[in-house]
Coordinates of C-alpha atoms in Angstrom, one line a residue:
X93 CA 130.8 163.9 46.3
X94 CA 133.3 162.7 49.9
X95 CA 135.7 159.6 48.9
X96 CA 133.6 156.2 47.6
X97 CA 135.3 152.7 47.2
X98 CA 133.5 152.5 43.4
X99 CA 133.2 154.2 39.8
X100 CA 133.1 158.3 40.4
X101 CA 131.6 159.7 37.4
X102 CA 134.3 162.3 35.4
X103 CA 133.3 165.2 33.2
X104 CA 132.1 163.1 30.5
X105 CA 129.5 161.3 32.4
X106 CA 128.0 164.6 34.0
X107 CA 128.0 166.0 30.9
X108 CA 125.7 163.6 28.8
X109 CA 123.4 162.7 31.9
X110 CA 122.6 167.0 32.2
X111 CA 122.4 166.9 28.5
X112 CA 119.6 164.1 29.3
X113 CA 117.9 166.1 32.2
X114 CA 117.5 169.4 29.6
X115 CA 116.4 167.1 26.9
X116 CA 113.5 165.6 29.1
X117 CA 112.3 169.3 31.0
X118 CA 111.6 170.3 27.3
X119 CA 110.1 167.6 26.2
X120 CA 108.1 167.5 29.9
X121 CA 107.5 171.7 28.9
X122 CA 105.9 170.2 25.1
X123 CA 103.8 167.6 27.3
X124 CA 102.2 169.8 29.8
X125 CA 101.6 172.7 26.8
X126 CA 100.1 170.1 24.3
X127 CA 102.5 170.0 22.0
X128 CA 103.1 166.4 22.3
X129 CA 100.0 163.5 22.4
X130 CA 100.7 161.0 25.6
X131 CA 101.6 158.5 22.2
X132 CA 104.5 160.8 21.1
X133 CA 105.6 161.3 24.7
X134 CA 105.4 158.2 26.2
X135 CA 108.7 156.6 24.6
X136 CA 110.4 160.0 25.5
X137 CA 109.4 159.3 29.2
X138 CA 110.1 155.7 29.1
X139 CA 113.8 156.2 28.0
X140 CA 114.0 158.7 31.3
X141 CA 112.5 156.1 33.1
X142 CA 109.2 157.5 33.6
X143 CA 106.3 155.1 33.6
X144 CA 103.1 155.8 34.0
X145 CA 101.1 153.3 36.4
X146 CA 98.0 152.5 37.9
X147 CA 97.1 155.6 39.6
X148 CA 99.9 158.1 39.3
X149 CA 103.8 158.4 37.7
X150 CA 106.3 156.5 38.7
X151 CA 110.0 156.9 38.3
X152 CA 112.5 154.0 38.1
X153 CA 116.2 155.1 39.8
X154 CA 119.1 153.0 38.4
X155 CA 121.6 152.0 41.7
X156 CA 124.2 150.4 39.3
X157 CA 125.4 146.9 40.6
X158 CA 123.0 147.6 43.9
X159 CA 125.8 150.4 45.5
X160 CA 125.3 153.9 47.1
X161 CA 127.1 156.6 48.6
X162 CA 125.4 157.8 51.6
X163 CA 125.6 160.9 49.5
X164 CA 123.7 159.5 47.0
X165 CA 121.0 157.5 49.7
X166 CA 120.3 160.9 51.4
X167 CA 119.8 162.7 47.8
X168 CA 117.1 160.1 47.3
X169 CA 115.4 160.6 50.0
X170 CA 115.3 164.1 49.6
X171 CA 113.8 163.7 46.2
X172 CA 111.0 161.1 47.8
X173 CA 110.5 163.8 50.4
X174 CA 109.9 166.8 47.4
X175 CA 108.7 165.3 44.4
X176 CA 106.7 162.2 46.2
X177 CA 104.8 161.2 49.5
X178 CA 108.2 160.1 51.4
X179 CA 108.8 157.2 50.5
X180 CA 109.9 155.2 48.3
X181 CA 110.3 150.9 46.6
X182 CA 113.5 148.9 46.9
X183 CA 112.9 146.9 44.0
X184 CA 114.3 143.2 42.7
X185 CA 116.6 144.8 39.9
X186 CA 118.4 147.1 42.4
X187 CA 116.9 150.1 41.8
X188 CA 114.6 152.4 43.5
X189 CA 111.2 153.3 42.3
X190 CA 108.9 156.6 43.4
X191 CA 105.1 156.0 43.0
X192 CA 104.1 159.1 43.3
X193 CA 105.9 161.6 41.3
X194 CA 103.9 164.3 39.1
X195 CA 105.1 164.9 35.8
X196 CA 106.1 168.4 36.6
X197 CA 108.1 167.1 38.7
X198 CA 110.0 165.7 37.4
X199 CA 112.2 166.5 35.6
X200 CA 113.5 168.6 38.8
X201 CA 113.8 164.8 40.0
X202 CA 116.2 164.1 37.4
X203 CA 118.3 167.6 38.1
X204 CA 118.6 166.5 41.6
X205 CA 120.0 163.0 40.8
X206 CA 122.6 164.2 38.7
X207 CA 123.9 166.3 41.7
X208 CA 124.9 163.2 42.8
X209 CA 126.0 161.4 39.8
X210 CA 122.7 159.6 39.1
X211 CA 120.3 159.0 36.9
X212 CA 117.4 156.9 35.2
X213 CA 118.3 156.3 31.8
X214 CA 117.8 152.6 30.5
X215 CA 115.7 151.8 33.4
X216 CA 113.2 151.4 30.7
X217 CA 112.9 150.1 27.1
X218 CA 113.7 147.6 24.9
X219 CA 117.7 147.8 25.6
X220 CA 120.6 146.7 28.4
X221 CA 118.8 147.7 31.7
X222 CA 120.5 148.3 35.0
X223 CA 123.0 146.2 35.7
X224 CA 123.1 143.9 38.7
X225 CA 125.4 142.4 40.9
X226 CA 126.0 140.6 44.4
X227 CA 124.8 142.4 47.2
X228 CA 127.9 141.6 48.8
X229 CA 130.6 142.4 46.7
X230 CA 133.7 143.5 47.0
X231 CA 133.3 142.3 51.4
X232 CA 132.3 138.4 50.7
X233 CA 134.6 136.4 52.4
X234 CA 133.7 133.7 49.3
X235 CA 134.7 136.1 46.6
X236 CA 136.8 135.7 44.2
X237 CA 136.9 139.2 42.8
X238 CA 134.9 141.9 43.0
X239 CA 132.3 142.2 40.4
X240 CA 131.0 145.4 40.4
X241 CA 134.4 146.3 38.5
X242 CA 132.8 144.3 35.8
X243 CA 129.7 145.5 36.4
X244 CA 130.9 148.9 36.1
X245 CA 132.8 148.2 32.3
X246 CA 129.3 146.8 30.8
X247 CA 127.7 149.9 32.4
X248 CA 129.7 152.1 30.6
X249 CA 129.6 150.3 27.5
X250 CA 125.8 149.6 27.3
X251 CA 124.4 153.1 28.0
X252 CA 123.2 154.7 25.0
X253 CA 124.4 151.6 22.8
X254 CA 123.6 152.9 19.3
X255 CA 123.7 149.3 17.8
X256 CA 121.8 148.0 21.6
X257 CA 119.2 150.7 21.9
X258 CA 116.0 149.3 20.0
X259 CA 116.2 145.2 21.1
X260 CA 113.2 142.9 20.4
X261 CA 112.8 143.8 24.1
X262 CA 114.7 144.1 27.8
X263 CA 118.1 143.0 28.3
X264 CA 118.9 142.2 31.7
X265 CA 122.3 141.5 33.0
X266 CA 124.0 139.4 36.1
X267 CA 127.3 138.9 37.5
X268 CA 128.6 137.0 40.2
X269 CA 132.1 136.9 41.8
X270 CA 131.2 134.2 43.8
X271 CA 130.9 130.1 44.1
X272 CA 127.7 131.4 45.9
X273 CA 125.3 133.4 43.7
X274 CA 123.9 136.3 45.6
X275 CA 123.2 138.0 41.6
X276 CA 121.0 134.8 40.5
X277 CA 122.6 134.7 37.3
X278 CA 120.7 131.8 36.1
X279 CA 117.5 133.9 35.3
X280 CA 118.7 136.6 33.8
X281 CA 119.0 137.2 29.5
X282 CA 122.8 136.8 30.3
X283 CA 124.3 135.6 33.5
X284 CA 128.4 136.0 34.1
X285 CA 130.2 134.2 37.0
X286 CA 133.8 135.0 37.6
X287 CA 135.6 131.7 38.7
X288 CA 139.5 130.8 38.5
X289 CA 140.0 127.6 35.8
X290 CA 143.0 124.8 36.9
X291 CA 145.8 126.8 34.8
X292 CA 144.4 129.9 38.4
X293 CA 143.0 132.2 36.0
X294 CA 139.9 134.2 36.4
X295 CA 137.4 133.7 34.0
X296 CA 133.7 133.8 32.9
X297 CA 131.0 131.7 32.5
X298 CA 128.6 133.0 30.1
X299 CA 125.4 132.3 31.0
X300 CA 122.5 132.9 27.8
X301 CA 118.8 132.4 28.2
X302 CA 117.4 132.8 31.6
X303 CA 114.7 135.2 32.4
X304 CA 111.2 134.6 34.3
X305 CA 107.6 136.2 33.5
X306 CA 104.8 134.3 31.1
X307 CA 108.0 132.0 30.1
X308 CA 110.6 130.9 32.8
X309 CA 113.6 129.4 31.6
X310 CA 116.8 128.8 33.4
X311 CA 119.8 129.6 31.1
X312 CA 122.4 128.2 29.2
X313 CA 126.1 127.8 29.4
X314 CA 126.9 128.5 26.0
X315 CA 130.8 129.5 27.4
X316 CA 132.4 127.7 29.7
X317 CA 135.6 130.2 30.6
X318 CA 135.6 133.2 28.9
X319 CA 138.8 135.5 29.5
X320 CA 138.1 138.8 30.9
X321 CA 139.9 140.8 28.3
X322 CA 136.7 139.6 26.0
X323 CA 134.1 140.5 28.0
X324 CA 133.0 143.2 26.3
X325 CA 133.8 141.2 22.5
X326 CA 131.2 138.4 23.3
X327 CA 129.0 140.2 24.9
X328 CA 128.3 142.5 21.5
X329 CA 128.6 139.1 20.2
X330 CA 125.8 137.4 22.2
X331 CA 123.7 140.5 21.2
X332 CA 123.9 140.8 18.0
X333 CA 122.8 137.5 17.7
X334 CA 119.9 138.0 19.7
X335 CA 119.6 141.5 18.0
X336 CA 119.7 139.9 14.1
X337 CA 117.2 136.2 15.2
X338 CA 115.0 137.8 18.4
X339 CA 111.4 137.7 17.5
X340 CA 109.6 141.6 16.7
X341 CA 106.7 140.3 15.6
X342 CA 105.3 138.0 18.9
X343 CA 105.9 140.0 22.2
X344 CA 105.2 136.7 23.9
X345 CA 107.8 135.1 22.5
X346 CA 110.4 138.1 21.9
X347 CA 112.9 137.5 24.7
X348 CA 116.3 135.9 24.1
X349 CA 115.7 133.2 26.4
X350 CA 112.8 132.2 23.5
X351 CA 115.3 132.6 21.0
X352 CA 118.3 130.2 23.3
X353 CA 115.2 127.3 23.4
X354 CA 114.0 127.5 20.0
X355 CA 117.0 127.2 18.1
X356 CA 118.7 125.2 20.4
X357 CA 122.2 126.5 23.0
X358 CA 124.3 124.7 20.8
X359 CA 123.3 126.6 17.4
X360 CA 123.5 129.8 19.5
X361 CA 127.0 129.1 20.9
X362 CA 128.1 128.4 17.6
X363 CA 126.5 132.0 16.1
X364 CA 127.9 133.5 19.0
X365 CA 131.6 131.9 18.4
X366 CA 131.1 132.7 15.1
X367 CA 130.4 136.4 15.7
X368 CA 132.4 136.8 18.8
X369 CA 135.6 135.3 16.8
X370 CA 135.1 137.9 14.2
X371 CA 135.7 141.0 16.6
X372 CA 137.6 139.4 19.6
X373 CA 140.4 141.4 18.3
X374 CA 139.6 144.2 17.7
X375 CA 138.8 147.9 19.7
X376 CA 136.6 145.8 21.9
X377 CA 139.1 143.6 23.4
X378 CA 139.9 145.5 27.3
X379 CA 143.3 146.2 27.7
X380 CA 145.2 146.1 31.4
X381 CA 144.7 149.9 31.3
X382 CA 141.7 150.3 31.1
X383 CA 140.8 147.1 33.3
X384 CA 142.8 148.4 35.9
X385 CA 141.9 152.1 35.6
X386 CA 138.3 151.3 36.7
X387 CA 139.6 148.3 39.1
X388 CA 141.4 151.3 40.8
X389 CA 138.2 152.5 41.4
X390 CA 136.8 149.9 43.8
X391 CA 139.6 149.5 45.4
X392 CA 138.3 147.8 49.3
X393 CA 138.4 150.1 51.9
X394 CA 141.5 150.2 54.2
X395 CA 140.5 147.9 56.9
X396 CA 142.7 146.9 59.4
X397 CA 142.0 143.8 61.1
X398 CA 140.7 143.9 64.1
X399 CA 139.7 141.2 67.4
X400 CA 136.8 138.7 65.9
X401 CA 135.8 138.0 69.7
X402 CA 134.3 141.0 71.3
X403 CA 133.4 140.6 74.8
X404 CA 130.1 143.3 74.8
X405 CA 128.8 142.0 71.5
X406 CA 128.6 138.2 73.3
X407 CA 127.8 139.2 76.0
X408 CA 124.5 141.2 74.7
X409 CA 124.0 138.0 73.1
X410 CA 123.4 136.2 76.4
X411 CA 121.1 139.3 77.1
X412 CA 119.2 139.7 74.6
X413 CA 117.2 137.2 72.3
X414 CA 116.4 139.2 69.6
X415 CA 120.1 140.5 69.1
X416 CA 121.5 136.8 69.0
X417 CA 119.2 135.9 66.3
X418 CA 119.6 138.8 64.5
X419 CA 123.5 138.2 64.5
X420 CA 122.9 135.1 63.5
X421 CA 120.0 135.8 60.3
X422 CA 121.5 139.4 59.3
X423 CA 124.9 139.7 59.8
X424 CA 127.1 137.3 57.2
X425 CA 131.2 136.4 57.4
X426 CA 133.4 139.7 55.7
X427 CA 137.0 139.3 54.2
X428 CA 138.5 141.1 56.8
X429 CA 138.8 139.5 60.1
X430 CA 136.8 141.3 62.9
X431 CA 134.5 142.6 60.3
X432 CA 130.8 142.1 59.5
X433 CA 128.5 142.4 56.3
X434 CA 125.1 144.1 58.1
X435 CA 121.3 143.3 56.1
X436 CA 119.5 146.0 57.0
X437 CA 115.6 144.4 56.4
X438 CA 114.0 146.2 55.1
X439 CA 110.7 143.8 56.0
X440 CA 109.4 144.8 59.4
X441 CA 106.1 142.5 60.6
X442 CA 103.3 143.6 58.3
X443 CA 104.9 145.6 56.4
X444 CA 104.8 146.6 52.3
X445 CA 108.5 144.7 51.0
X446 CA 111.2 147.0 49.8
X447 CA 109.2 150.6 50.6
X448 CA 111.4 152.4 52.9
X449 CA 110.8 156.5 54.4
X450 CA 112.9 159.4 53.6
X451 CA 113.8 159.6 57.4
X452 CA 115.0 155.8 57.4
X453 CA 116.8 156.2 54.1
X454 CA 118.6 159.3 55.6
X455 CA 118.7 156.7 59.1
X456 CA 120.3 153.9 57.5
X457 CA 123.1 156.7 55.8
X458 CA 123.6 157.8 59.1
X459 CA 124.6 154.4 60.5
X460 CA 127.1 154.0 57.3
X461 CA 128.5 156.8 57.8
X462 CA 129.5 156.0 61.4
X463 CA 130.2 152.5 61.2
X464 CA 130.4 151.2 57.2
X465 CA 132.8 152.9 55.5
X466 CA 129.9 155.9 54.3
X467 CA 128.8 153.1 51.7
X468 CA 125.1 151.0 51.7
X469 CA 124.3 148.2 48.7
X470 CA 120.7 147.7 47.7
X471 CA 120.0 144.2 47.5
X472 CA 117.8 141.9 44.8
X473 CA 116.3 141.0 47.8
X474 CA 114.9 144.6 48.5
X475 CA 116.7 144.9 51.2
X476 CA 119.5 147.1 52.3
X477 CA 123.4 145.8 53.2
X478 CA 125.8 148.0 55.1
X479 CA 129.2 146.5 53.9
X480 CA 131.5 147.8 56.0
X481 CA 130.6 147.0 59.7
X482 CA 133.4 146.5 62.5
X483 CA 132.1 143.4 64.8
X484 CA 132.6 145.7 68.0
X485 CA 130.2 148.3 66.4
X486 CA 127.3 145.5 66.2
X487 CA 125.5 146.7 69.3
X488 CA 125.9 149.8 67.9
X489 CA 124.6 149.3 64.7
X490 CA 121.5 146.9 66.2
X491 CA 119.7 149.1 68.0
X492 CA 120.6 152.1 65.3
X493 CA 119.0 149.4 63.1
X494 CA 116.2 149.0 65.2
X495 CA 115.2 152.8 66.4
X496 CA 114.5 152.4 62.5
X497 CA 112.5 149.4 62.2
X498 CA 115.2 147.9 60.2
X499 CA 116.7 145.2 62.8
X500 CA 114.5 142.4 61.7
X501 CA 116.1 139.2 62.5
X502 CA 114.4 137.7 59.2
X503 CA 117.0 137.5 56.3
X504 CA 116.3 134.7 54.6
X505 CA 113.3 134.1 56.6
X506 CA 109.6 133.1 56.1
X507 CA 108.6 136.9 56.6
X508 CA 112.0 137.8 54.3
X509 CA 109.7 137.9 51.3
X510 CA 109.9 139.2 48.0
X511 CA 106.6 141.0 46.7
X512 CA 106.3 143.2 43.2
X513 CA 104.1 146.3 43.7
X514 CA 101.2 144.4 42.5
X515 CA 97.8 145.6 41.7
X516 CA 97.9 148.3 44.6
X517 CA 100.2 150.8 41.5
X518 CA 100.8 148.5 39.0
X519 CA 98.7 148.8 35.1
X520 CA 99.8 145.3 34.6
X521 CA 98.7 143.5 37.1
X522 CA 96.5 141.4 38.0
X523 CA 96.1 141.2 41.9
X524 CA 97.5 142.7 45.0
X525 CA 100.9 141.5 46.3
X526 CA 101.8 143.8 49.3
X527 CA 98.3 142.9 51.2
X528 CA 99.5 139.4 50.7
X529 CA 102.9 140.0 52.0
X530 CA 102.0 141.6 54.7
X531 CA 99.5 139.0 56.0
X532 CA 102.1 136.0 55.7
X533 CA 104.8 138.0 57.2
X534 CA 102.1 139.3 60.2
X535 CA 101.0 135.7 60.7
X536 CA 104.1 134.7 60.7
X537 CA 105.5 137.2 63.5
X538 CA 107.3 135.2 65.9
X539 CA 111.2 135.5 65.8
X540 CA 111.3 132.4 66.8
X541 CA 108.7 130.6 65.3
X542 CA 110.8 131.7 61.7
X543 CA 114.3 130.7 63.5
X544 CA 113.0 127.1 64.0
X545 CA 111.4 126.7 60.4
X546 CA 114.6 128.4 59.1
X547 CA 115.7 129.3 55.5
X548 CA 112.4 130.0 53.4
X549 CA 111.9 131.7 50.5
X550 CA 108.5 133.4 50.0
X551 CA 108.3 135.6 46.6
X552 CA 105.3 137.0 45.3
X553 CA 104.5 138.5 41.9
X554 CA 100.6 139.9 41.0
X555 CA 101.0 138.6 37.3
X556 CA 102.7 136.6 35.0
X557 CA 105.5 139.4 34.4
X558 CA 107.1 137.8 37.3
X559 CA 108.5 140.8 38.9
X560 CA 108.1 139.3 42.1
X561 CA 110.4 136.1 41.6
X562 CA 107.6 133.8 42.6
X563 CA 108.8 131.2 40.0
X564 CA 112.2 131.1 41.7
X565 CA 110.8 131.1 44.9
X566 CA 110.6 128.3 48.0
X567 CA 107.1 128.6 47.8
X568 CA 106.0 131.0 44.7
X569 CA 102.6 133.0 44.3
X570 CA 100.7 134.4 41.6
X571 CA 98.1 136.5 41.5
X572 CA 95.6 136.1 39.2
X573 CA 92.7 137.1 38.2
X574 CA 89.2 134.8 37.4
X575 CA 86.0 136.6 36.6
X576 CA 87.0 139.6 39.0
X577 CA 88.3 137.4 41.2
X578 CA 91.3 137.8 43.0
X579 CA 92.9 134.5 42.9
X580 CA 96.5 133.2 43.9
X581 CA 98.5 130.4 42.7
X582 CA 100.7 128.2 44.9
X583 CA 104.0 126.8 43.2
X584 CA 106.7 124.9 45.0
X585 CA 110.8 124.3 45.1
X586 CA 112.0 127.3 43.1
X587 CA 115.6 127.9 43.8
X588 CA 118.3 130.5 42.8
X589 CA 121.2 129.1 44.5
X590 CA 124.4 128.2 42.3
X591 CA 123.9 124.7 40.6
X592 CA 120.5 123.9 42.3
X593 CA 118.7 127.0 40.0
X594 CA 115.1 125.3 40.0
X595 CA 111.4 126.8 38.7
X596 CA 108.8 126.3 41.2
X597 CA 105.8 123.7 40.1
X598 CA 102.4 124.6 40.7
X599 CA 101.1 122.8 43.5
X600 CA 97.3 122.8 42.3
X601 CA 94.5 124.8 41.7
X602 CA 94.4 128.9 42.7
X603 CA 93.4 129.7 46.1
X604 CA 91.6 133.1 46.9
X605 CA 93.1 135.9 48.7
X606 CA 91.6 134.9 52.3
X607 CA 93.2 131.6 52.2
X608 CA 96.7 132.4 51.1
X609 CA 97.8 132.9 55.0
X610 CA 96.1 129.4 55.6
X611 CA 97.7 127.3 52.8
X612 CA 101.8 128.9 53.6
X613 CA 100.9 127.5 57.3
X614 CA 99.9 124.0 56.0
X615 CA 102.5 124.0 54.0
X616 CA 105.1 125.5 56.5
X617 CA 103.6 122.5 58.8
X618 CA 103.4 119.4 56.5
X619 CA 107.4 120.6 56.2
X620 CA 108.6 121.0 60.4
X621 CA 106.8 117.5 60.5
X622 CA 108.6 115.7 57.4
X623 CA 112.0 117.6 57.7
X624 CA 115.4 115.5 58.7
X625 CA 118.1 117.2 60.2
X626 CA 119.2 120.7 59.0
X627 CA 117.2 120.4 55.8
X628 CA 115.6 123.5 54.9
X629 CA 111.5 123.5 52.6
X630 CA 113.1 123.5 49.5
X631 CA 114.9 120.5 50.4
X632 CA 112.2 118.5 52.2
X633 CA 109.8 119.6 49.4
X634 CA 112.8 117.9 46.6
X635 CA 113.1 114.6 49.1
X636 CA 109.2 114.1 49.5
X637 CA 107.5 115.4 46.2
X638 CA 104.2 117.9 46.3
X639 CA 102.0 115.4 47.4
X640 CA 101.8 115.3 51.3
X641 CA 102.0 119.3 50.8
X642 CA 99.0 119.1 48.7
X643 CA 96.9 117.1 50.6
X644 CA 97.5 118.9 53.9
X645 CA 96.9 122.4 51.5
X646 CA 93.9 121.4 50.1
X647 CA 92.3 119.3 53.3
X648 CA 92.8 122.9 55.2
X649 CA 91.9 125.0 52.6

């Protein structure tokens, strides 16, 4: 693998992954031969990320902390082309899902992943799932410290952890190193926020018991400041408390958020601190040498400061309105002067959110090799990110993304919709998500209108499991089934911004599928009439309340 600025597998990692591939290959052989029933095979395939969905098998591939080399992205494209239908779906968990995998091809797909130091281990099951991070990590101008270092330490600790392989329910951890939370840490089972105290020391705020789904909750801070070298000890203490007291008798009450809610954050803190006190000076304490060895692998690329004002860029801004809007919405400041972070929007008008064809993945890899240090990120908003682009290269990057269909200037706007696969793919869904997202994005496709509306996050889920994060959308849309009819429940006021994290409030009765666009249009019209200077949709909603929106929507639909 070419030089990368993140963790590189060693011989131990490669042996572990190769052994798992060989093991799974034999399990698939036995299933195809009829030696294993589906009931016997199910837990074996799930431990390797293979689900049986509505129409076919689905393979969920782990992308730890959302970071990819271009070699890995090209391999994902090759696997999608050879073993699927030539495209993949990037998810809110910084994973890639292939929705049409055939069982007989799954072991070979996993073997191809192993060739580039990737796998699908722990992308399913009641264990610690893929650890996610800020997609701008290592490049963001507001970052205190690269959180991926700590994600990797947690990944190594949690992979095949014998004590935590059969938890009461799945467990999700997110880490941010920025005061501007781009990892949604307060709606995870455990969220970790790196911050610097008055003494100048960097440590973690530990947030426990967040999560969406049937019973959405915002996590509670149980440790204001945790020294970094005690991270694994504190996580182990937290998981032990959950493993001991988490509900196994009721699927709907099995997540750690229910435990925290039932016993209270004070009791949770007390129990975790007691466990932590007994193990903080054990082998779990991270030595400076261990931390430094991991941190070295995340050393930033050797970027030199460059011009921040480039005549070619300024000229194109004046000539090309779409480019000017793209700079405004899809390009973020970089910590090194003269560079920028570019988000490739996987949300062109009318497209399924988060989908990319094999050719598009290869195209993004080409762009990253030419202009972004060979590195690509996956965001939990279902976009791809080029983290290290020189400002002088922005016109070329824009044109290259435009050829791929990924230069839509809509990041953070009304058509940058998060949506789960819904009833088109998922056996758990009650309603379709993708067609609803497509109709909304087509209706609001005009870029000038999107930018006039401003920052507005729409999130759509096809069932109560909330894979589309609808609870924390400025506008959340939940598909429900009523007597065989797909209806959509609308909520307003959700948010994941740090310090403003909120769950949306249901606006009123669910609306029919063909009325969703009208409802969103009515919501936007109400906002535009009522907003004050620089107010986002969610800010106006907080100021004026739900009633004006409710009256407009139900008068319109």
